[in-house]
């Protein structure tokens, strides 16, 4: 089963535990500037929003890379940067429409989310469930369920008064 | 490990910027933040120094857990000699700035001297520079934050600094970071203002390493579970914020009201957590929009609020038609119950202005309430207030006061002195509800005996965060004690004071101690830092810090005479609630407290005590 990170920004408190978990997993130290996931604080709107790579099926970064340093992991669908091949040209950082692949000046390579080989540290670290790791084909189901609940209530109150026969 | 082992020393008189290795002998004895920076301060300044002179120093200090995955590991403190108290000042703040300083590679920044004209500092990793602050001097904390991010073309910068209150040396001005988190108490903002230092902008891209990563992740994960499963830190604080206390404390008859004339506020519910979350009648929207965490915090007690755009405070001021830091319990009490004002949006506006101009809402609210009592007694008239009808319960008067105080205009100049100097000026120093010149926080010492002793003996003047016995006396953490009893309180106060000093020195938030004891904290410190850190050694660390601070205060000229409470708390009994008929029994507690501390009957640490703790 392919899985994806699902971000519900309504649950984010802005604590940045995801950034610390990510940097520790990938860099062996707590360093939010090297985190592959970042939380943005839209202070005046009272919104905190985590954001990271969505692992595009057809990835701009991958297609732009002139040395084929970005490959797709067949099992997980993850786009992986091979540091031994990356020449640090940064073309991928320009190509990515979402800004989620970035240059790391201390290594001269680019860094992006690779879902931690199938066990994302950010999702583990999130204390509020704002970041979860779910079946890639059902990432919308939680929202569907909550809207379904609203729709059902609507039909109960305003629907036709014919008795429902539940056989 | 834990520590970056580097200190930045900036002399604003000469403009010199130096890097020093952290004194590791001191780090092993005083850990970090409050303890370690206090050690530096005490070694480097004359205790009799004028707090607002160039000879005072201002230290911004992180702890070893700051910038790590430890829950709440984002704290920093500002340590200096305080102008409000003339005692050691240590004001603690959250937000993101402290962690950013650590990521830039620094354990602490020591600011010395005084710039000849307004300046601000940038610390971008290893590079520290001093810049001309002329374009931002006279502007608010919020404008300064936006200007610095634009000027240095980096929205990821974190800023700490002063508003106009600090520039004008209001004696309880705060240092505010990330727009609405503050090193609030004791007037640390005035010290920054006296040095002509407007702000410090920080951006860090380095990492924080720990001694034993595997053990650290395990210890922090276990400790986070403890926070999550605790009713206060796992549910009460995230849902209601510290405002969860409003109705609880009011029912305990410990809610200081109208300058402590009463101990229960009839309008408490109107300004409570529940009221913040309930849609307003005026526009159908609630005051509270969301909760927000500080860096690394898995509790997330912070409030983000928005005022009704048609409320009288902001009706024609679109610059306030947005969300920002909302009321926490201390602000709601000081600005509300203590002034008799029950208009939630008005209090939120006053809180916004406190953040924007850099004022401590506790001391500001308490000073206004003292002024209201002087007005009520006819000792201050409309002539002095510049036409303000300074009546208890007047939201309009409160709003006018906050708009004048930071700017030091009109009557605001007198309010900026704090309640003790104001009440002394009008002949009634007894009406200042303060200890060592610093105003009480939100718990009445008649109804909660232990907190009265904690206020009287606090090293930074009246304060709940130097020994939060409320946890035991009201909430039953770690075990319930009777708030009306004095017996056992000296030991309780000492235990809380010592443990808190250790928590503050680690770089984490004292609110964790609703759930954590040193048994939860020591394993995290021990996995992060060199040396051996046990619950016992951390408690001793706390006691060492407490005694070190006390020695400084004694040398600064304070004595047992200053371990006192205003006559109102000692002679005017509470009129309602569970404590009806009670006054604070300080005289029954203080001698035993000195004895337990190993101090003389005059409150001086004995040589044996100091050598036992190797102070």
XYZ file of C-alpha atoms in Angstrom:
782
model
C 0.000 0.000 0.000
C 1.351 3.412 -0.937
C 1.101 5.986 1.831
C 1.218 9.764 1.978
C 1.609 12.498 4.552
C -1.711 14.174 5.268
C -1.552 17.634 6.776
C -4.511 19.100 8.634
C -3.335 22.609 9.383
C -6.385 23.238 11.561
C -4.775 20.994 14.160
C -1.299 22.570 14.021
C -0.180 24.545 17.091
C 3.108 25.723 15.576
C 5.282 23.786 18.030
C 7.802 22.686 15.382
C 8.314 19.239 16.875
C 7.967 17.981 13.267
C 10.880 20.173 12.163
C 13.054 18.917 14.979
C 12.176 15.279 14.358
C 12.900 15.727 10.643
C 16.247 17.398 11.146
C 17.308 14.857 13.751
C 16.339 11.959 11.492
C 18.192 13.410 8.506
C 21.031 15.420 10.032
C 21.596 13.793 13.418
C 21.042 17.095 15.199
C 18.172 19.429 16.047
C 18.269 22.060 13.333
C 14.981 23.384 12.014
C 16.665 25.239 9.143
C 17.580 21.839 7.688
C 14.109 20.366 8.164
C 12.374 19.039 5.055
C 9.023 20.007 6.536
C 8.446 23.606 7.624
C 5.685 25.228 9.644
C 4.574 28.677 8.553
C 2.916 31.042 10.998
C 0.296 33.352 9.486
C 0.050 35.254 12.693
C -2.594 37.841 11.887
C -4.878 35.132 10.505
C -4.311 32.800 13.476
C -3.149 29.984 11.208
C -0.105 27.716 11.481
C 0.533 25.569 8.428
C 3.036 22.715 8.021
C 4.180 22.189 4.448
C 6.402 19.681 2.683
C 6.924 17.678 -0.525
C 3.870 15.785 -1.759
C 5.943 13.301 -3.852
C 4.414 14.252 -7.230
C 3.735 11.254 -9.473
C 5.368 13.149 -12.319
C 7.823 15.299 -10.464
C 9.099 18.580 -11.879
C 12.284 18.277 -9.803
C 13.009 14.856 -11.240
C 12.365 15.923 -14.813
C 14.497 19.018 -14.464
C 17.519 17.253 -12.968
C 20.256 17.180 -15.640
C 22.216 14.351 -14.000
C 19.311 12.046 -13.095
C 20.105 12.349 -9.399
C 16.419 12.121 -8.441
C 14.790 8.727 -8.846
C 11.449 7.204 -7.919
C 11.396 4.435 -5.340
C 9.181 1.823 -6.972
C 7.700 0.493 -3.744
C 6.815 3.807 -2.088
C 6.583 6.241 -4.996
C 8.983 8.528 -3.122
C 11.287 10.836 -5.066
C 14.780 10.307 -3.697
C 17.804 12.574 -4.152
C 21.005 10.579 -4.603
C 23.666 12.671 -2.964
C 26.465 10.890 -4.808
C 24.975 12.025 -8.108
C 23.635 15.487 -7.176
C 25.940 18.237 -8.426
C 24.183 21.035 -6.551
C 23.067 22.869 -9.710
C 19.749 23.810 -8.015
C 17.716 23.537 -11.211
C 15.266 21.304 -9.319
C 14.715 24.035 -6.737
C 13.634 26.328 -9.550
C 11.521 23.669 -11.249
C 9.540 22.629 -8.175
C 6.288 24.657 -8.192
C 5.891 24.224 -4.425
C 9.365 25.126 -3.190
C 9.732 21.900 -1.257
C 13.179 20.905 -2.564
C 15.946 23.150 -1.292
C 19.693 23.608 -1.392
C 21.794 22.716 1.646
C 24.837 24.987 1.602
C 26.777 22.880 4.097
C 26.765 19.807 1.834
C 26.411 21.408 -1.589
C 23.469 19.094 -2.364
C 19.709 19.514 -2.399
C 17.443 18.130 0.304
C 13.814 17.086 0.196
C 11.389 14.882 2.081
C 11.835 11.168 1.429
C 9.196 9.995 3.923
C 12.002 8.581 6.121
C 12.024 5.227 4.303
C 8.374 4.644 5.093
C 8.226 5.844 8.693
C 8.058 9.654 8.695
C 9.547 11.122 11.855
C 7.408 14.270 11.555
C 4.145 12.340 11.764
C 5.449 10.397 14.753
C 6.469 13.602 16.503
C 3.325 15.632 15.877
C 1.519 15.940 19.220
C -1.877 16.943 17.802
C -2.407 14.692 14.792
C -1.947 17.588 12.357
C 0.489 15.403 10.409
C -0.494 11.793 9.763
C 0.713 9.082 7.394
C -2.167 7.432 5.561
C -3.195 5.183 2.675
C -2.482 7.308 -0.366
C -5.854 6.513 -1.924
C -7.836 7.537 1.139
C -6.242 10.820 2.169
C -9.557 12.600 1.692
C -11.667 10.161 3.643
C -11.525 11.994 6.957
C -12.860 15.137 5.313
C -15.455 13.130 3.402
C -16.579 11.516 6.623
C -17.057 14.823 8.407
C -18.947 16.348 5.450
C -21.010 13.204 5.159
C -22.000 13.677 8.767
C -23.105 17.257 8.040
C -25.023 16.145 4.950
C -26.744 13.384 6.860
C -27.859 15.773 9.568
C -29.195 18.143 6.913
C -31.324 15.440 5.345
C -32.663 14.406 8.723
C -33.867 17.854 9.579
C -34.988 19.203 6.229
C -35.702 16.075 4.204
C -39.106 14.645 3.311
C -41.093 13.412 6.266
C -41.672 9.963 4.829
C -40.752 7.391 7.433
C -37.555 5.589 6.595
C -37.833 1.868 6.542
C -34.606 0.326 7.766
C -34.999 -3.311 6.907
C 26.438 18.915 24.005
C 23.203 20.625 24.936
C 25.313 23.765 25.255
C 26.859 25.383 22.163
C 29.708 26.391 24.503
C 29.889 29.854 23.004
C 29.024 33.239 24.431
C 28.649 36.471 22.536
C 29.805 39.563 24.418
C 28.778 42.926 22.993
C 29.917 46.232 24.447
C 27.652 49.001 23.173
C 29.838 51.798 24.537
C 32.887 50.753 22.535
C 31.093 48.817 19.808
C 33.263 45.761 20.403
C 31.913 42.281 19.745
C 33.714 39.284 21.209
C 33.271 35.529 21.253
C 34.097 33.622 24.408
C 33.996 29.953 25.328
C 31.318 29.108 27.861
C 32.762 28.644 31.331
C 32.127 24.904 31.618
C 32.970 24.770 35.331
C 30.108 27.186 35.904
C 27.856 25.306 33.465
C 28.318 22.114 35.490
C 27.363 24.041 38.640
C 24.607 26.292 37.316
C 23.377 24.390 34.210
C 22.156 27.247 31.974
C 19.734 30.100 31.445
C 18.597 31.496 34.855
C 21.270 29.840 36.983
C 24.236 30.204 34.687
C 23.475 33.715 33.454
C 22.860 34.860 37.031
C 26.309 33.513 37.908
C 27.839 35.562 35.076
C 25.913 38.679 36.085
C 26.810 38.375 39.737
C 30.491 37.836 38.945
C 30.568 40.815 36.620
C 28.519 43.653 38.106
C 28.570 45.623 41.322
C 25.374 44.660 43.187
C 24.871 48.324 44.053
C 24.919 49.390 40.411
C 22.175 51.722 39.184
C 20.069 49.347 37.045
C 19.582 51.966 34.349
C 23.254 52.946 34.128
C 25.780 51.787 31.557
C 27.449 49.675 34.245
C 24.524 47.293 34.492
C 24.612 44.327 32.118
C 21.825 42.633 30.224
C 22.112 38.921 29.487
C 19.975 36.939 27.062
C 20.455 33.292 27.972
C 19.252 29.938 26.699
C 19.355 26.636 28.542
C 20.889 23.346 27.410
C 17.462 22.009 26.377
C 16.600 25.158 24.393
C 16.431 24.261 20.712
C 16.047 20.535 21.297
C 13.056 18.231 20.925
C 12.386 18.333 24.671
C 8.823 19.540 25.100
C 8.753 23.309 25.736
C 12.474 23.491 24.907
C 12.333 26.962 23.457
C 12.775 29.174 26.472
C 15.255 31.949 27.101
C 15.633 34.375 29.970
C 16.759 37.950 30.334
C 18.958 38.431 33.377
C 19.958 41.828 34.729
C 19.552 44.002 37.800
C 15.951 45.185 37.712
C 14.967 48.856 37.907
C 11.555 48.133 39.421
C 12.956 46.091 42.309
C 16.658 46.956 42.587
C 17.042 43.183 42.938
C 18.248 40.553 40.534
C 15.821 40.284 37.631
C 15.303 37.191 35.554
C 12.418 37.253 33.107
C 11.607 34.177 31.089
C 10.034 34.037 27.646
C 8.864 31.492 25.094
C 8.055 32.010 21.453
C 10.770 31.100 18.966
C 13.564 33.599 19.589
C 15.448 31.597 22.231
C 15.691 28.501 20.066
C 16.792 30.648 17.115
C 19.645 32.106 19.200
C 20.762 28.578 19.994
C 20.570 27.630 16.313
C 22.776 30.623 15.542
C 25.331 28.934 17.787
C 25.120 30.862 21.054
C 24.320 29.884 24.623
C 24.013 33.495 25.678
C 24.534 37.108 24.717
C 25.970 39.500 27.285
C 25.218 43.137 26.505
C 27.378 45.724 28.249
C 27.647 49.510 28.277
C 25.399 51.968 26.503
C 25.248 52.997 22.859
C 25.641 56.703 22.175
C 22.592 56.603 19.920
C 19.792 54.075 19.308
C 21.043 50.825 17.807
C 19.843 47.324 17.068
C 21.828 44.117 16.748
C 21.721 41.337 14.206
C 23.032 37.866 14.933
C 23.070 35.775 11.788
C 24.882 32.585 12.767
C 28.482 33.590 13.632
C 28.130 37.164 12.462
C 26.961 39.788 14.926
C 26.624 43.419 13.875
C 25.457 46.633 15.474
C 23.252 48.871 13.303
C 21.726 52.325 13.499
C 18.177 52.024 14.886
C 17.086 55.524 13.956
C 14.358 54.319 11.520
C 12.700 52.143 14.178
C 13.319 54.092 17.391
C 9.967 55.346 18.622
C 8.051 52.588 16.862
C 6.224 49.611 18.293
C 7.413 46.047 18.804
C 5.172 44.971 15.927
C 6.468 47.599 13.490
C 10.046 46.864 14.492
C 9.538 43.149 13.818
C 8.150 43.793 10.345
C 10.790 46.413 9.520
C 13.720 44.173 10.472
C 12.434 41.245 8.397
C 12.051 43.558 5.419
C 15.319 45.412 5.926
C 17.320 42.190 6.114
C 15.198 40.441 3.496
C 14.540 37.392 5.612
C 11.047 36.531 6.899
C 12.532 33.692 8.978
C 14.305 36.143 11.305
C 13.126 36.165 14.911
C 13.170 39.442 16.784
C 13.254 40.366 20.441
C 13.124 43.966 21.528
C 11.421 46.832 23.233
C 8.502 49.041 22.342
C 8.213 52.681 23.261
C 7.697 51.700 26.910
C 11.246 50.379 27.149
C 12.608 53.388 25.285
C 10.858 55.611 27.820
C 12.199 53.447 30.648
C 8.795 52.616 32.061
C 9.880 50.723 35.164
C 7.868 47.622 34.282
C 8.547 47.586 30.571
C 9.020 44.205 28.955
C 11.232 42.710 26.279
C 8.916 41.182 23.689
C 9.819 38.554 21.101
C 7.817 37.062 18.235
C 5.196 39.847 18.583
C 3.496 38.602 21.716
C 5.799 36.521 23.905
C 7.524 38.503 26.618
C 10.261 38.530 29.177
C 7.685 40.503 31.046
C 8.568 41.237 34.600
C 10.837 43.450 36.688
C 11.429 46.107 34.039
C 14.032 44.333 31.929
C 12.775 46.388 28.953
C 13.817 49.611 30.663
C 17.366 48.261 31.035
C 17.437 47.508 27.307
C 16.078 50.999 26.641
C 18.685 52.564 28.923
C 21.354 50.960 26.727
C 19.756 52.467 23.618
C 19.288 48.950 22.292
C 16.037 48.596 20.375
C 16.102 44.994 19.218
C 18.106 41.861 18.508
C 17.264 40.083 15.250
C 18.441 36.484 15.082
C 18.651 33.855 12.390
C 20.377 30.526 12.962
C 21.082 27.636 10.638
C 23.226 25.466 12.884
C 22.195 22.440 14.837
C 21.972 21.591 18.513
C 23.562 18.298 19.434
C 22.903 16.194 22.507
C 25.168 13.820 24.416
C 23.247 10.596 23.843
C 20.722 10.960 21.018
C 18.978 7.628 21.453
C 18.527 8.077 25.178
C 17.476 11.691 24.709
C 14.737 10.860 22.194
C 13.466 8.143 24.505
C 13.494 10.388 27.573
C 11.779 13.263 25.772
C 9.152 10.950 24.240
C 8.350 9.441 27.638
C 8.102 12.887 29.183
C 5.808 14.087 26.382
C 3.495 11.184 27.150
C 3.329 12.356 30.748
C 2.279 15.828 29.603
C -0.317 14.434 27.223
C -1.907 12.180 29.813
C -2.101 14.840 32.523
C -5.468 16.593 32.889
C -3.922 20.071 33.195
C -1.204 19.925 30.528
C -3.008 17.467 28.244
C -6.464 19.049 28.235
C -6.975 22.068 30.514
C -4.144 24.282 29.240
C -4.494 23.587 25.492
C -8.268 24.078 25.616
C -8.566 26.987 28.013
C -5.036 28.337 28.367
C -3.913 29.544 31.767
C -7.365 31.139 31.878
C -8.527 27.696 33.011
C -7.745 29.171 36.451
C -10.114 32.159 36.377
C -13.225 30.458 37.732
C -11.221 28.071 39.934
C -9.355 30.861 41.734
C -12.465 33.007 42.015
C -14.323 30.159 43.682
C -11.390 29.665 46.052
C -11.903 33.285 47.096
C -8.360 34.088 46.015
C -9.062 36.420 43.085
C -7.650 39.830 43.979
C -10.272 42.391 43.035
C -10.091 46.205 42.904
C -6.570 46.455 44.243
C -7.117 43.572 46.656
C -10.061 45.247 48.392
C -12.017 42.081 47.630
C -11.034 38.495 46.950
C -13.823 37.550 44.535
C -14.839 39.287 41.309
C -18.483 39.310 40.313
C -17.437 39.693 36.673
C -14.987 36.776 36.645
C -17.125 34.675 34.350
C -17.318 37.501 31.775
C -13.533 37.487 31.373
C -12.939 33.748 31.784
C -11.695 31.098 29.368
C -15.266 30.001 28.804
C -16.263 33.569 27.840
C -13.332 33.778 25.393
C -14.579 30.688 23.571
C -18.268 31.700 23.490
C -19.543 33.659 20.461
C -19.990 37.340 21.282
C -23.467 38.866 21.217
C -22.157 41.776 19.155
C -20.865 39.913 16.098
C -21.549 36.249 16.736
C -17.838 35.370 16.751
C -15.749 34.207 19.702
C -12.826 36.254 21.046
C -10.569 33.177 20.925
C -9.564 31.910 17.479
C -7.035 29.212 18.294
C -4.353 28.090 20.675
C -0.686 28.362 19.735
C 2.440 26.679 21.005
C 5.814 28.221 21.695
C 8.827 26.497 20.153
C 8.873 22.795 20.956
C 5.866 22.931 23.241
C 3.453 20.004 23.184
C 1.081 21.748 25.625
C 0.200 24.831 23.525
C -1.478 27.062 26.114
C -1.033 30.303 24.111
C -4.158 32.194 23.101
C -4.711 33.853 19.731
C -7.611 36.279 19.817
C -9.427 38.798 17.673
C -11.456 41.759 18.873
C -14.860 42.645 17.408
C -14.086 45.260 14.759
C -16.951 47.398 16.046
C -15.758 47.359 19.651
C -15.138 50.890 20.917
C -11.428 50.221 21.369
C -10.666 49.566 17.684
C -13.700 50.838 15.791
C -11.672 53.300 13.745
C -8.366 51.464 13.992
C -8.125 48.863 11.214
C -4.512 48.202 12.233
C -5.965 46.138 15.093
C -8.505 44.218 13.017
C -6.450 41.060 13.076
C -5.537 38.177 15.337
C -2.760 38.411 17.907
C -1.744 37.176 21.348
C -4.830 36.971 23.542
C -5.414 37.042 27.259
C -3.739 34.628 29.546
C -4.867 34.377 33.139
C -2.436 36.878 34.658
C -3.326 39.552 32.100
C -7.069 38.897 32.350
C -6.841 39.223 36.112
C -4.537 42.251 36.323
C -6.286 44.211 33.596
C -9.755 42.940 34.507
C -10.621 41.758 37.973
C -8.061 43.997 39.632
C -9.454 47.100 37.930
C -13.048 45.856 38.144
C -13.391 45.818 34.338
C -15.347 42.905 32.846
C -15.264 43.913 29.154
C -13.411 41.017 27.507
C -12.614 42.762 24.226
C -11.396 45.877 26.057
C -9.000 43.712 28.066
C -7.838 42.004 24.879
C -7.137 45.401 23.331
C -5.183 46.547 26.390
C -3.232 43.288 26.219
C -2.466 43.948 22.519
C -1.131 47.386 23.454
C 0.964 45.895 26.264
C 2.545 43.565 23.691
C 2.910 46.269 21.081
C 4.447 48.882 23.350
C 6.269 46.417 25.597
C 4.572 46.617 28.985
C 4.187 43.961 31.681
C 0.386 43.624 31.897
C 0.585 42.420 35.521
C 2.402 45.464 36.857
C 0.551 47.805 34.503
C -2.890 46.510 35.551
C -1.948 46.502 39.216
C -0.592 50.052 38.982
C -3.801 51.269 37.331
C -5.831 49.572 40.057
C -3.746 51.253 42.760
C -4.297 54.580 40.978
C -8.034 53.814 40.848
C -8.041 53.328 44.599
C -6.178 56.621 45.101
C -8.774 58.263 42.828
C -11.590 56.626 44.774
C -10.118 58.052 47.983
C -9.812 61.497 46.433
C -6.012 61.480 46.656
C -5.754 61.705 42.896
C -8.177 63.941 41.067
C -9.139 64.543 37.463
C -6.586 67.343 37.460
C -3.751 64.865 37.919
C -5.182 62.290 35.546
C -5.599 64.834 32.786
C -9.350 64.426 32.759
C -9.529 60.644 32.967
C -12.351 59.456 35.220
C -10.260 56.810 36.879
C -13.059 54.777 38.381
C -12.941 51.098 39.208
C -14.783 49.244 36.473
C -14.183 51.820 33.742
C -12.941 50.147 30.568
C -12.603 53.573 28.946
C -10.250 54.771 31.702
C -8.172 51.589 31.486
C -7.831 51.980 27.711
C -6.787 55.626 28.028
C -4.206 54.658 30.648
C -2.571 52.009 28.457
C -2.404 54.365 25.511
C -0.573 56.949 27.650
C 1.730 54.761 29.731
C 4.063 53.292 27.122
C 4.392 56.688 25.489
C 5.016 58.310 28.882
C 2.488 61.010 28.100
C 0.387 62.870 30.670
C -0.750 60.741 33.583
C 0.889 57.798 31.852
C 4.252 59.120 33.044
C 3.156 58.579 36.663
C 1.644 55.191 35.915
C 4.965 54.190 34.382
C 6.626 54.444 37.782
C 4.818 51.377 39.082
C 2.417 51.221 42.007
C 4.927 51.630 44.844
C 6.468 54.854 43.575
C 3.029 56.155 42.529
C 1.377 55.400 45.869
C 4.361 56.788 47.764
C 4.099 60.011 45.789
C 0.472 60.397 46.869
C 1.228 59.557 50.481
C -0.136 56.021 50.642
C 2.671 53.510 49.979
C 0.547 50.952 51.832
C -1.842 50.865 48.867
C 0.806 49.431 46.575
C 0.154 45.698 46.356
C 3.763 44.787 45.839
C 6.852 43.182 47.322
C 10.273 44.750 46.692
C 8.455 47.184 44.407
C 7.042 44.517 42.095
C 3.288 44.043 41.895
C 1.478 40.877 42.941
C 0.231 38.424 40.395
C -3.242 36.884 40.366
C -3.555 35.073 43.683
C -4.479 36.588 47.034
C -2.075 35.743 49.830
C -4.844 35.830 52.433
C -6.740 33.018 50.789
C -3.678 31.009 49.781
C -1.199 31.261 52.631
C 1.805 29.635 50.980
C 1.767 31.906 47.967
C 1.914 34.873 50.350
C 5.192 33.544 51.735
C 6.400 32.833 48.201
C 5.676 36.466 47.226
C 7.392 37.846 50.321
C 10.557 35.836 49.788
C 10.779 35.865 45.975
C 14.176 37.017 44.797
C 12.684 39.138 42.021
C 9.868 40.738 43.992
C 6.286 39.490 44.108
C 5.929 36.681 41.645
C 4.019 33.444 41.212
C 6.697 31.894 38.994
C 9.356 31.758 41.691
C 7.476 29.115 43.669
C 4.037 28.215 42.380
C 2.520 26.752 45.516
C -0.910 27.223 43.892
C -0.198 23.848 42.295
C -0.305 22.188 45.701
C -2.630 24.509 47.622
C -5.394 24.711 44.996
C -4.799 22.061 42.343
C -3.363 19.305 44.572
C -0.113 18.910 42.599
C 1.924 16.955 43.597
C -0.276 16.661 46.684
C -3.013 18.793 48.175
C -2.283 21.131 51.041
C -4.862 23.346 52.755
C -4.582 26.875 51.314
C -5.852 28.394 54.570
C -3.178 26.750 56.726
C 0.279 28.161 57.365
C 1.655 24.915 58.815
C 4.025 23.167 56.436
C 4.102 26.083 54.022
C 7.713 27.184 54.625
C 8.895 23.752 53.473
C 6.463 23.767 50.562
C 7.608 27.198 49.406
C 11.274 26.221 49.633
C 10.692 23.004 47.667
C 8.842 24.862 44.900
C 11.409 27.662 44.774
C 14.347 25.289 44.447
C 12.718 23.021 41.870
C 11.606 26.014 39.784
C 15.109 27.465 39.676
C 16.323 24.139 38.261
C 13.517 23.995 35.667
C 14.228 27.587 34.600
C 17.899 26.769 34.168
C 17.271 23.827 31.850
C 15.599 25.903 29.129
C 12.101 24.502 29.506
C 8.799 25.967 30.662
C 7.686 25.912 34.274
C 4.162 24.989 33.126
C 5.461 21.479 32.497
C 5.587 21.079 36.270
C 1.819 20.704 36.426
C 2.706 17.213 35.186
C 6.475 16.805 35.469
C 8.652 16.570 38.534
C 12.441 16.622 38.484
C 12.149 12.840 38.006
C 10.822 13.535 34.508
C 13.191 16.406 33.773
C 16.533 15.096 35.031
C 16.697 12.163 32.553
C 16.223 14.612 29.666
C 18.967 16.913 30.934
C 21.229 13.965 31.681
C 20.857 12.568 28.155
C 21.524 15.976 26.603
C 24.401 17.299 28.707
C 27.813 16.260 29.924
C 27.990 15.487 33.598
C 25.565 13.554 35.701
C 22.150 15.123 36.308
C 19.822 13.431 38.753
C 16.628 14.681 40.418
C 18.685 15.135 43.603
C 21.505 17.047 41.952
C 18.982 19.251 40.143
C 17.162 20.079 43.358
C 20.512 21.013 44.894
C 21.242 23.090 41.798
C 17.988 24.953 42.397
C 18.862 25.590 46.022
C 22.327 26.806 44.984
C 20.781 29.269 42.522
C 18.277 30.506 45.080
C 21.018 31.219 47.606
C 23.246 32.851 45.006
C 20.413 35.207 44.012
C 19.748 35.949 47.683
C 23.375 36.827 48.370
C 23.309 39.243 45.436
C 20.116 40.889 46.700
C 21.527 41.232 50.199
C 24.656 42.860 48.778
C 22.421 45.118 46.681
C 20.981 46.434 49.942
C 17.877 44.308 50.424
C 17.274 42.549 53.724
C 14.690 40.621 55.713
C 12.727 43.891 55.990
C 12.004 43.496 52.291
C 10.589 39.985 52.763
C 7.266 41.521 53.611
C 3.696 41.936 52.443
C 1.585 45.100 52.262
C -0.435 45.805 55.426
C -3.682 45.053 53.590
C -2.766 41.377 53.339
C -1.611 41.226 56.955
C -4.390 43.178 58.666
C -7.485 43.507 56.446
C -9.291 40.178 56.415
C -10.807 38.644 53.296
C -14.522 39.465 53.298
C -16.010 36.619 51.302
C -15.369 33.079 50.173
C -13.598 30.188 51.868
C -10.965 32.535 53.375
C -13.499 34.921 54.916
C -11.948 36.424 58.035
C -8.386 35.396 57.140
C -5.254 37.478 56.759
C -1.878 36.177 55.653
C 0.100 34.593 58.494
C 3.518 35.676 57.268
C 4.917 36.103 60.787
C 4.162 32.452 61.542
C 5.924 31.253 58.398
C 8.928 33.480 57.796
C 11.181 32.450 60.721
C 10.693 28.772 59.920
C 11.389 29.498 56.260
C 14.712 31.173 57.133
C 15.576 28.241 59.339
C 14.804 25.668 56.638
C 16.886 27.682 54.205
C 19.857 27.648 56.554
C 19.762 31.405 56.916
C 20.113 33.553 60.006
C 17.035 35.033 61.689
C 17.792 38.142 59.608
C 17.516 36.252 56.373
C 21.234 36.014 55.608
C 22.573 32.693 54.271
C 25.074 31.296 56.760
C 28.590 30.369 55.711
C 27.770 26.712 56.339
C 24.822 26.907 53.947
C 26.847 28.634 51.276
C 29.711 26.181 51.542
C 27.350 23.180 51.631
C 25.942 24.392 48.313
C 29.341 25.638 47.094
C 27.939 29.042 46.184
